[in-house]
Amino acid sequence: MNNFRKLVDKIKPNFLPGGKFEKLHSTFDAIETFLFVPNTTSKSGTHIHDAVDSKRTMIVVVIALIPALLFGMYNVGFQHYNAIGQPEIGFWSMFWYGFLAVLPIVIVSYVVGLSIEFAGGQIRKEEVQEGFLVTGMLIPLIVPVDTPLWMIAVATAFSVIFAKEVFGGTGMNIFNVALVARAFLFFAYPQSMSGDKVWIRTGETFGLGGGSVVDGFSGATPLGQVSTATTANVDVVNMFGEQYSLMDTIIGLMPGSIGETSIIAIGIGALILLITKVANWKVMLSVFAGGIFAGLIFNQFGPETASANLPWFMHITLGGFAFGAVFMATDPVTSSRTETGKWIYGFLIGVLAIVIRVLNPGYAEGMMLAILLMNIFAPLIDFYVVDANIKKRLKRVKVTTSERVNK
Amino acid sequence: MANSIVVKKGLNIKIDGKAFENVSKVKPSSVFEVYPDVFHGVIPKMLVKGGESIQAGSPLFYNKNFEGMNFVSPVSGKVREVVRGERRKVMSIVIDADSEIDYLKFDVKNADKLDKDTIKNLLLQSGLWVYIKQRPYDVIADPMLSPKAVFISGFDSSPLAPDYEFVMKNQMKDFQAGINIISKLTSSKIHIGIPSEDSIFKGVSGVQTTVFKGPHPAGNVGVHINKIDPINKGETVWTINPQDVAIIGRFFEKGVVDLTKIIALTGPEVEKPHYFETVSGNNIADIVKGNLKNVSYPLRYISGNVLTGLKISEKGYLTPYASQVTVIDEGSQTHEMFGWAMPRLNKFSASNLFFTKLLPRKKFKWDARMLGGPRSIIMSGEWERVFPFDILPEQLIKTMMAGNIERMENLGAYEIAPEDFALCEFVDTSKLPLQDIVRKALDELRSEMI
């Protein structure tokens, strides 16, 4: 390690002001701090610092996403081989197929996003920020597996530039960057993001898994089936028309965006985020509370439609609700930043997501729009919480002055 | 009225090197220095020149904004030099000290019969007024304002802090005398925050004691004010350190400015951490001589504690408000590889991203590294966990960064001092210089108000 450090020290002057590669300073700095903890010492204020930094924080979120990613890969293979009538092919083959299908999406998202981040850091002459490490993993997990790679690239570039960099980078953005990418895809290329053709890959991947789909196959997601149902009650079924039990929806072997289907995998991630306190438990809990609340209300008093009659627990286990609650709503930058505000923010996301699902037949899924909408309202919620604190303080002044007058 | 308050939010940071309870005498340095910059917000007007002979208690300079507020020499001797920096700013006053201190005599006969104005003038003249600080702004108290209350913290909860129960043991007579003087200066209530019911301060008369329990910053006077009698716009509160109260008491008993204090020498790099008796302005080198661990790496010397103290050089001087000296590893020689991924069991973190919480007895390796690069505010709720005030820390800091005066007022800027944000700065993932931000904002607020 010592020799390695010496090498870094040797090439470092080239990247400092006045050096040959001065213009690549941010890039060099990003690589150096990736390799070594910076040895800058405090100049003012506290002399010692907590060992935590934003690199470690972001890495923990990425780790929390890994179970959902791995399960998503397996699920892609599972759905594919079932669709082409080869369910007996075995766990590893299914996983391998899914791995090859999902990996390019992950790579495209990271390469496009990180290049822009590095360029942004360079332009602002700041250190390269780590926020995209998380965003780059979130984007592949919230798109259908058949989304063309060029669309992923365009959407990632759009969201990183227009939802983050123009606001000043990580920490300054108003909207959740990954969700902006998802929304961009949803509105720019609706035919690739909805319907019942995109959720299960039926074709080959790198020459693997050739075959034709079996008779009677339908690739609609459970929520898609609910929103297009013509009867007031509908059973959600798999691609062969067999009904999903609650347990099936929790395990998550069903069509959907890559990472959103398994409540168990998401639950492991949630546990990691809550134990490490990276995600706020208040937001997470209140999103679920809001969703359950709205689900119960619709079950009791809702219109006679399939989505209003969908049992409240199915609303939680199906679609992107759990994934959004755990990984997207808890994004500290775009959520409400006051402690009281977090309760309100989370609860309203939960309620709105179900309201959109039930009352708007155009959208089978409401989580994305609910979170983006509440991103807009988070500052407003904070405004009222802060205002209450200010009023309390002003009231104190009035009390003390009137006391004095009485004396 | 409840006289016991539990502080729930906060953090105790475990560092090795707490002072053993024995007091040694430190050999007085042959050269003393006074840094005017330590007295925040004061523009010094020099009263002495190089070569002049002075006594302990002779004025060195006065405050340009308040004529008559003297800053005096801690020792007798000869002024060697007035060191000036850019634009002739006074950086330090170097004094060649006598081996035997010769005190300037003040006329303080019948201290208990003196009236308020005489006491005030004596304090201003003798340079002891500067030990009375005020909130808002955390500066030397404005002699023209009368405070609504006086707050003294009877204990220090910061890392490796001196134990006042021990330090004050033989100074309680002076302390009581000091309290008597202060109660003549103001008719307002004098509050002392104490760590437990059997505290040494329990026997002091003329004060209101309140027990504060809980982790650091339970001993910060700002917390006591916020919990007992928060400051509103237009109000002033005085704060004084217990040992400085004793110095004021001693002055009115003996008529001399005797700045002798008991200071704790602490920190992981000190061989035998202990207490010592000295006078502010003493050279650090004389204080630590022969008592440092034999290490090859550079050390950081701090006049004060690791959270709020002032970084000084190895030949620097003890600053007047400090009651401890801390020595830690500077750390600039350390390069940790893949810090974001490694377990780093020897590193402390208040977050749960390390295994710290699972290893409660673990000793940690401390140094002065930032351990990360500066970022925008990302994490939320992190500061709130260590900030026991009825104030929204993040919103206040953002307003301070933006320089919005009215909103700062509304969000509680009058109640806080930079030290109250020290723990927030310590735990901050984004490594923002919060104490600096608060200091600058308070200065700006003050300049708008005057």
Tab-separated table of N, CA and C in Angstrom, chain B residues 73-177:
chain	number	residue	atom	x	y	z
B	73	SER	N	-2.207	42.681	31.455
B	73	SER	CA	-1.141	41.690	31.387
B	73	SER	C	-1.325	40.654	32.491
B	74	PRO	N	-1.154	39.377	32.173
B	74	PRO	CA	-1.281	38.343	33.204
B	74	PRO	C	-0.066	38.280	34.128
B	75	VAL	N	1.063	38.818	33.667
B	75	VAL	CA	2.310	38.736	34.458
B	75	VAL	C	3.013	40.088	34.450
B	76	SER	N	4.022	40.220	35.301
B	76	SER	CA	4.826	41.443	35.267
B	76	SER	C	6.074	41.188	34.441
B	77	GLY	N	6.684	42.253	33.959
B	77	GLY	CA	7.882	42.096	33.146
B	77	GLY	C	8.023	43.242	32.185
B	78	LYS	N	8.574	42.944	31.040
B	78	LYS	CA	8.838	43.979	30.061
B	78	LYS	C	8.202	43.575	28.738
B	79	VAL	N	7.499	44.519	28.090
B	79	VAL	CA	6.924	44.214	26.778
B	79	VAL	C	8.075	44.117	25.787
B	80	ARG	N	8.203	42.954	25.167
B	80	ARG	CA	9.306	42.801	24.210
B	80	ARG	C	8.899	43.382	22.856
B	81	GLU	N	7.657	43.088	22.456
B	81	GLU	CA	7.292	43.438	21.096
B	81	GLU	C	5.776	43.409	20.951
B	82	VAL	N	5.258	44.310	20.122
B	82	VAL	CA	3.868	44.214	19.716
B	82	VAL	C	3.878	43.739	18.269
B	83	VAL	N	3.464	42.510	18.044
B	83	VAL	CA	3.554	41.930	16.698
B	83	VAL	C	2.331	42.361	15.897
B	84	ARG	N	2.578	42.949	14.741
B	84	ARG	CA	1.465	43.399	13.901
B	84	ARG	C	1.444	42.650	12.584
B	85	GLY	N	0.246	42.417	12.080
B	85	GLY	CA	0.101	41.703	10.817
B	85	GLY	C	-0.285	42.661	9.716
B	86	GLU	N	-1.070	42.172	8.763
B	86	GLU	CA	-1.525	42.996	7.652
B	86	GLU	C	-2.301	44.200	8.149
B	87	ARG	N	-2.206	45.294	7.488
B	87	ARG	CA	-2.858	46.562	7.848
B	87	ARG	C	-2.674	46.889	9.317
B	88	ARG	N	-1.494	46.621	9.813
B	88	ARG	CA	-1.094	46.933	11.181
B	88	ARG	C	-2.019	46.347	12.243
B	89	LYS	N	-2.674	45.283	11.919
B	89	LYS	CA	-3.525	44.619	12.904
B	89	LYS	C	-2.655	43.992	13.996
B	90	VAL	N	-3.034	44.204	15.252
B	90	VAL	CA	-2.235	43.647	16.346
B	90	VAL	C	-2.464	42.147	16.435
B	91	MET	N	-1.422	41.380	16.227
B	91	MET	CA	-1.543	39.930	16.251
B	91	MET	C	-1.262	39.383	17.644
B	92	SER	N	-0.212	39.907	18.279
B	92	SER	CA	0.113	39.397	19.604
B	92	SER	C	1.013	40.380	20.339
B	93	ILE	N	0.971	40.276	21.651
B	93	ILE	CA	1.827	41.104	22.492
B	93	ILE	C	2.747	40.160	23.250
B	94	VAL	N	4.046	40.321	23.012
B	94	VAL	CA	5.029	39.415	23.616
B	94	VAL	C	5.613	40.077	24.858
B	95	ILE	N	5.609	39.336	25.966
B	95	ILE	CA	6.079	39.907	27.230
B	95	ILE	C	7.197	39.037	27.796
B	96	ASP	N	8.334	39.682	28.112
B	96	ASP	CA	9.388	38.974	28.850
B	96	ASP	C	9.012	39.022	30.318
B	97	ALA	N	8.722	37.864	30.884
B	97	ALA	CA	8.153	37.854	32.234
B	97	ALA	C	9.227	37.879	33.301
B	98	ASP	N	8.921	38.550	34.448
B	98	ASP	CA	9.795	38.464	35.627
B	98	ASP	C	9.668	37.062	36.203
B	99	SER	N	10.677	36.673	36.955
B	99	SER	CA	10.580	35.343	37.574
B	99	SER	C	9.587	35.388	38.740
B	100	GLU	N	9.483	36.533	39.383
B	100	GLU	CA	8.549	36.699	40.502
B	100	GLU	C	7.497	37.701	40.038
B	101	ILE	N	6.203	37.336	40.111
B	101	ILE	CA	5.184	38.247	39.581
B	101	ILE	C	4.945	39.411	40.528
B	102	ASP	N	4.978	40.618	39.964
B	102	ASP	CA	4.743	41.834	40.736
B	102	ASP	C	3.367	42.368	40.341
B	103	TYR	N	2.439	42.412	41.316
B	103	TYR	CA	1.053	42.757	40.982
B	103	TYR	C	0.780	44.243	41.141
B	104	LEU	N	-0.017	44.761	40.223
B	104	LEU	CA	-0.492	46.137	40.344
B	104	LEU	C	-1.618	46.137	41.383
B	105	LYS	N	-1.564	47.065	42.333
B	105	LYS	CA	-2.563	47.098	43.410
B	105	LYS	C	-3.784	47.942	43.001
B	106	PHE	N	-4.952	47.415	43.261
B	106	PHE	CA	-6.192	48.164	43.013
B	106	PHE	C	-6.837	48.469	44.359
B	107	ASP	N	-7.533	49.585	44.428
B	107	ASP	CA	-8.170	49.964	45.683
B	107	ASP	C	-9.552	49.320	45.768
B	108	VAL	N	-9.652	48.229	46.505
B	108	VAL	CA	-10.932	47.517	46.593
B	108	VAL	C	-11.384	47.392	48.045
B	109	LYS	N	-10.959	48.317	48.899
B	109	LYS	CA	-11.309	48.201	50.321
B	109	LYS	C	-12.825	48.162	50.496
B	110	ASN	N	-13.256	47.408	51.479
B	110	ASN	CA	-14.677	47.278	51.804
B	110	ASN	C	-15.509	46.874	50.588
B	111	ALA	N	-15.094	45.791	49.977
B	111	ALA	CA	-15.763	45.347	48.738
B	111	ALA	C	-17.268	45.201	48.927
B	112	ASP	N	-17.682	44.777	50.139
B	112	ASP	CA	-19.113	44.547	50.323
B	112	ASP	C	-19.900	45.848	50.420
B	113	LYS	N	-19.189	46.977	50.511
B	113	LYS	CA	-19.930	48.247	50.594
B	113	LYS	C	-19.880	49.020	49.278
B	114	LEU	N	-19.166	48.503	48.305
B	114	LEU	CA	-19.042	49.218	47.029
B	114	LEU	C	-20.376	49.223	46.292
B	115	ASP	N	-20.612	50.292	45.529
B	115	ASP	CA	-21.857	50.311	44.754
B	115	ASP	C	-21.621	49.766	43.348
B	116	LYS	N	-22.726	49.586	42.654
B	116	LYS	CA	-22.727	48.935	41.349
B	116	LYS	C	-21.739	49.568	40.371
B	117	ASP	N	-21.778	50.905	40.266
B	117	ASP	CA	-20.933	51.568	39.265
B	117	ASP	C	-19.451	51.433	39.586
B	118	THR	N	-19.117	51.521	40.895
B	118	THR	CA	-17.709	51.373	41.274
B	118	THR	C	-17.218	49.978	40.918
B	119	ILE	N	-18.053	48.977	41.198
B	119	ILE	CA	-17.662	47.602	40.871
B	119	ILE	C	-17.456	47.438	39.371
B	120	LYS	N	-18.398	47.978	38.631
B	120	LYS	CA	-18.288	47.864	37.168
B	120	LYS	C	-16.998	48.505	36.671
B	121	ASN	N	-16.715	49.716	37.177
B	121	ASN	CA	-15.503	50.404	36.734
B	121	ASN	C	-14.247	49.657	37.130
B	122	LEU	N	-14.254	49.086	38.337
B	122	LEU	CA	-13.087	48.317	38.770
B	122	LEU	C	-12.867	47.101	37.870
B	123	LEU	N	-13.964	46.439	37.523
B	123	LEU	CA	-13.842	45.255	36.661
B	123	LEU	C	-13.325	45.641	35.283
B	124	LEU	N	-13.847	46.761	34.761
B	124	LEU	CA	-13.412	47.198	33.434
B	124	LEU	C	-11.940	47.575	33.448
B	125	GLN	N	-11.561	48.293	34.510
B	125	GLN	CA	-10.185	48.762	34.648
B	125	GLN	C	-9.203	47.598	34.785
B	126	SER	N	-9.597	46.625	35.574
B	126	SER	CA	-8.677	45.537	35.900
B	126	SER	C	-8.678	44.444	34.835
B	127	GLY	N	-9.451	44.653	33.767
B	127	GLY	CA	-9.449	43.667	32.693
B	127	GLY	C	-10.210	42.404	33.022
B	128	LEU	N	-10.959	42.396	34.137
B	128	LEU	CA	-11.694	41.179	34.472
B	128	LEU	C	-13.093	41.178	33.868
B	129	TRP	N	-13.534	42.334	33.394
B	129	TRP	CA	-14.865	42.393	32.756
B	129	TRP	C	-14.930	41.457	31.545
B	130	VAL	N	-13.774	41.295	30.868
B	130	VAL	CA	-13.777	40.501	29.634
B	130	VAL	C	-14.145	39.041	29.890
B	131	TYR	N	-14.127	38.623	31.170
B	131	TYR	CA	-14.528	37.246	31.453
B	131	TYR	C	-16.041	37.094	31.545
B	132	ILE	N	-16.747	38.238	31.588
B	132	ILE	CA	-18.207	38.182	31.559
B	132	ILE	C	-18.619	38.237	30.090
B	133	LYS	N	-19.245	37.181	29.605
B	133	LYS	CA	-19.663	37.172	28.205
B	133	LYS	C	-21.171	37.284	28.127
B	134	GLN	N	-21.647	37.600	26.967
B	134	GLN	CA	-23.089	37.764	26.835
B	134	GLN	C	-23.632	36.974	25.653
B	135	ARG	N	-24.896	36.622	25.764
B	135	ARG	CA	-25.672	36.199	24.608
B	135	ARG	C	-26.728	37.254	24.465
B	136	PRO	N	-27.191	37.633	23.344
B	136	PRO	CA	-26.808	37.177	22.019
B	136	PRO	C	-25.369	37.533	21.603
B	137	TYR	N	-24.961	36.920	20.556
B	137	TYR	CA	-23.711	37.121	19.794
B	137	TYR	C	-22.492	36.424	20.382
B	138	ASP	N	-22.554	35.944	21.655
B	138	ASP	CA	-21.404	35.294	22.254
B	138	ASP	C	-20.162	36.163	22.181
B	139	VAL	N	-20.238	37.342	22.781
B	139	VAL	CA	-19.094	38.262	22.832
B	139	VAL	C	-18.964	38.763	24.276
B	140	ILE	N	-17.924	39.572	24.525
B	140	ILE	CA	-17.761	40.172	25.850
B	140	ILE	C	-18.984	41.029	26.145
B	141	ALA	N	-19.499	40.929	27.374
B	141	ALA	CA	-20.749	41.599	27.721
B	141	ALA	C	-20.641	43.107	27.502
B	142	ASP	N	-21.710	43.678	26.972
B	142	ASP	CA	-21.780	45.120	26.784
B	142	ASP	C	-22.067	45.760	28.143
B	143	PRO	N	-21.127	46.574	28.680
B	143	PRO	CA	-21.312	47.113	30.037
B	143	PRO	C	-22.527	48.035	30.150
B	144	MET	N	-23.053	48.518	29.026
B	144	MET	CA	-24.186	49.426	29.079
B	144	MET	C	-25.512	48.692	29.249
B	145	LEU	N	-25.529	47.404	28.981
B	145	LEU	CA	-26.790	46.663	29.060
B	145	LEU	C	-26.872	45.916	30.386
B	146	SER	N	-28.077	45.828	30.926
B	146	SER	CA	-28.210	44.986	32.120
B	146	SER	C	-28.891	43.679	31.698
B	147	PRO	N	-28.370	42.581	32.208
B	147	PRO	CA	-28.866	41.279	31.750
B	147	PRO	C	-30.168	40.894	32.439
B	148	LYS	N	-30.925	40.027	31.774
B	148	LYS	CA	-32.147	39.536	32.418
B	148	LYS	C	-31.835	38.355	33.336
B	149	ALA	N	-30.675	37.745	33.133
B	149	ALA	CA	-30.248	36.653	34.011
B	149	ALA	C	-28.760	36.407	33.807
B	150	VAL	N	-28.141	35.763	34.788
B	150	VAL	CA	-26.742	35.371	34.671
B	150	VAL	C	-26.698	33.851	34.732
B	151	PHE	N	-25.972	33.251	33.798
B	151	PHE	CA	-25.889	31.791	33.776
B	151	PHE	C	-24.436	31.343	33.947
B	152	ILE	N	-24.247	30.409	34.856
B	152	ILE	CA	-22.923	29.821	35.067
B	152	ILE	C	-23.100	28.321	34.946
B	153	SER	N	-22.296	27.687	34.101
B	153	SER	CA	-22.380	26.234	34.045
B	153	SER	C	-21.392	25.654	35.031
B	154	GLY	N	-21.898	24.886	35.976
B	154	GLY	CA	-21.052	24.304	37.015
B	154	GLY	C	-20.355	23.037	36.591
B	155	PHE	N	-20.522	22.641	35.338
B	155	PHE	CA	-19.803	21.456	34.865
B	155	PHE	C	-19.613	21.545	33.352
B	156	ASP	N	-18.595	20.850	32.902
B	156	ASP	CA	-18.261	20.867	31.479
B	156	ASP	C	-18.428	19.436	30.982
B	157	SER	N	-19.301	19.245	30.000
B	157	SER	CA	-19.569	17.882	29.540
B	157	SER	C	-18.813	17.543	28.261
B	158	SER	N	-18.011	18.467	27.756
B	158	SER	CA	-17.323	18.212	26.488
B	158	SER	C	-16.212	17.170	26.681
B	159	PRO	N	-15.699	16.623	25.591
B	159	PRO	CA	-14.745	15.515	25.705
B	159	PRO	C	-13.509	15.892	26.529
B	160	LEU	N	-13.149	15.046	27.480
B	160	LEU	CA	-11.954	15.201	28.323
B	160	LEU	C	-11.970	16.472	29.156
B	161	ALA	N	-13.157	17.035	29.373
B	161	ALA	CA	-13.237	18.315	30.064
B	161	ALA	C	-12.789	18.189	31.514
B	162	PRO	N	-12.270	19.273	32.092
B	162	PRO	CA	-11.914	19.242	33.511
B	162	PRO	C	-13.157	19.053	34.369
B	163	ASP	N	-12.957	18.406	35.502
B	163	ASP	CA	-14.057	18.156	36.430
B	163	ASP	C	-14.100	19.315	37.421
B	164	TYR	N	-15.139	20.133	37.330
B	164	TYR	CA	-15.182	21.336	38.172
B	164	TYR	C	-15.358	21.011	39.645
B	165	GLU	N	-15.922	19.862	39.961
B	165	GLU	CA	-16.043	19.475	41.356
B	165	GLU	C	-14.644	19.398	41.982
B	166	PHE	N	-13.678	18.914	41.174
B	166	PHE	CA	-12.297	18.817	41.631
B	166	PHE	C	-11.588	20.165	41.542
B	167	VAL	N	-11.743	20.813	40.385
B	167	VAL	CA	-11.035	22.068	40.127
B	167	VAL	C	-11.426	23.141	41.147
B	168	MET	N	-12.713	23.180	41.509
B	168	MET	CA	-13.206	24.271	42.348
B	168	MET	C	-13.077	23.982	43.836
B	169	LYS	N	-12.625	22.767	44.171
B	169	LYS	CA	-12.602	22.320	45.568
B	169	LYS	C	-11.999	23.367	46.512
B	170	ASN	N	-10.844	23.918	46.129
B	170	ASN	CA	-10.182	24.871	47.007
B	170	ASN	C	-10.449	26.321	46.612
B	171	GLN	N	-11.387	26.521	45.699
B	171	GLN	CA	-11.643	27.892	45.233
B	171	GLN	C	-13.042	28.362	45.601
B	172	MET	N	-13.736	27.595	46.430
B	172	MET	CA	-15.143	27.924	46.669
B	172	MET	C	-15.322	29.217	47.445
B	173	LYS	N	-14.350	29.583	48.290
B	173	LYS	CA	-14.454	30.845	49.032
B	173	LYS	C	-14.416	32.003	48.034
B	174	ASP	N	-13.455	31.926	47.122
B	174	ASP	CA	-13.342	32.966	46.084
B	174	ASP	C	-14.582	32.978	45.208
B	175	PHE	N	-15.092	31.792	44.933
B	175	PHE	CA	-16.261	31.688	44.063
B	175	PHE	C	-17.459	32.401	44.706
B	176	GLN	N	-17.667	32.134	45.996
B	176	GLN	CA	-18.774	32.784	46.689
B	176	GLN	C	-18.577	34.296	46.684
B	177	ALA	N	-17.340	34.736	46.902
B	177	ALA	CA	-17.063	36.170	46.885
B	177	ALA	C	-17.396	36.745	45.512
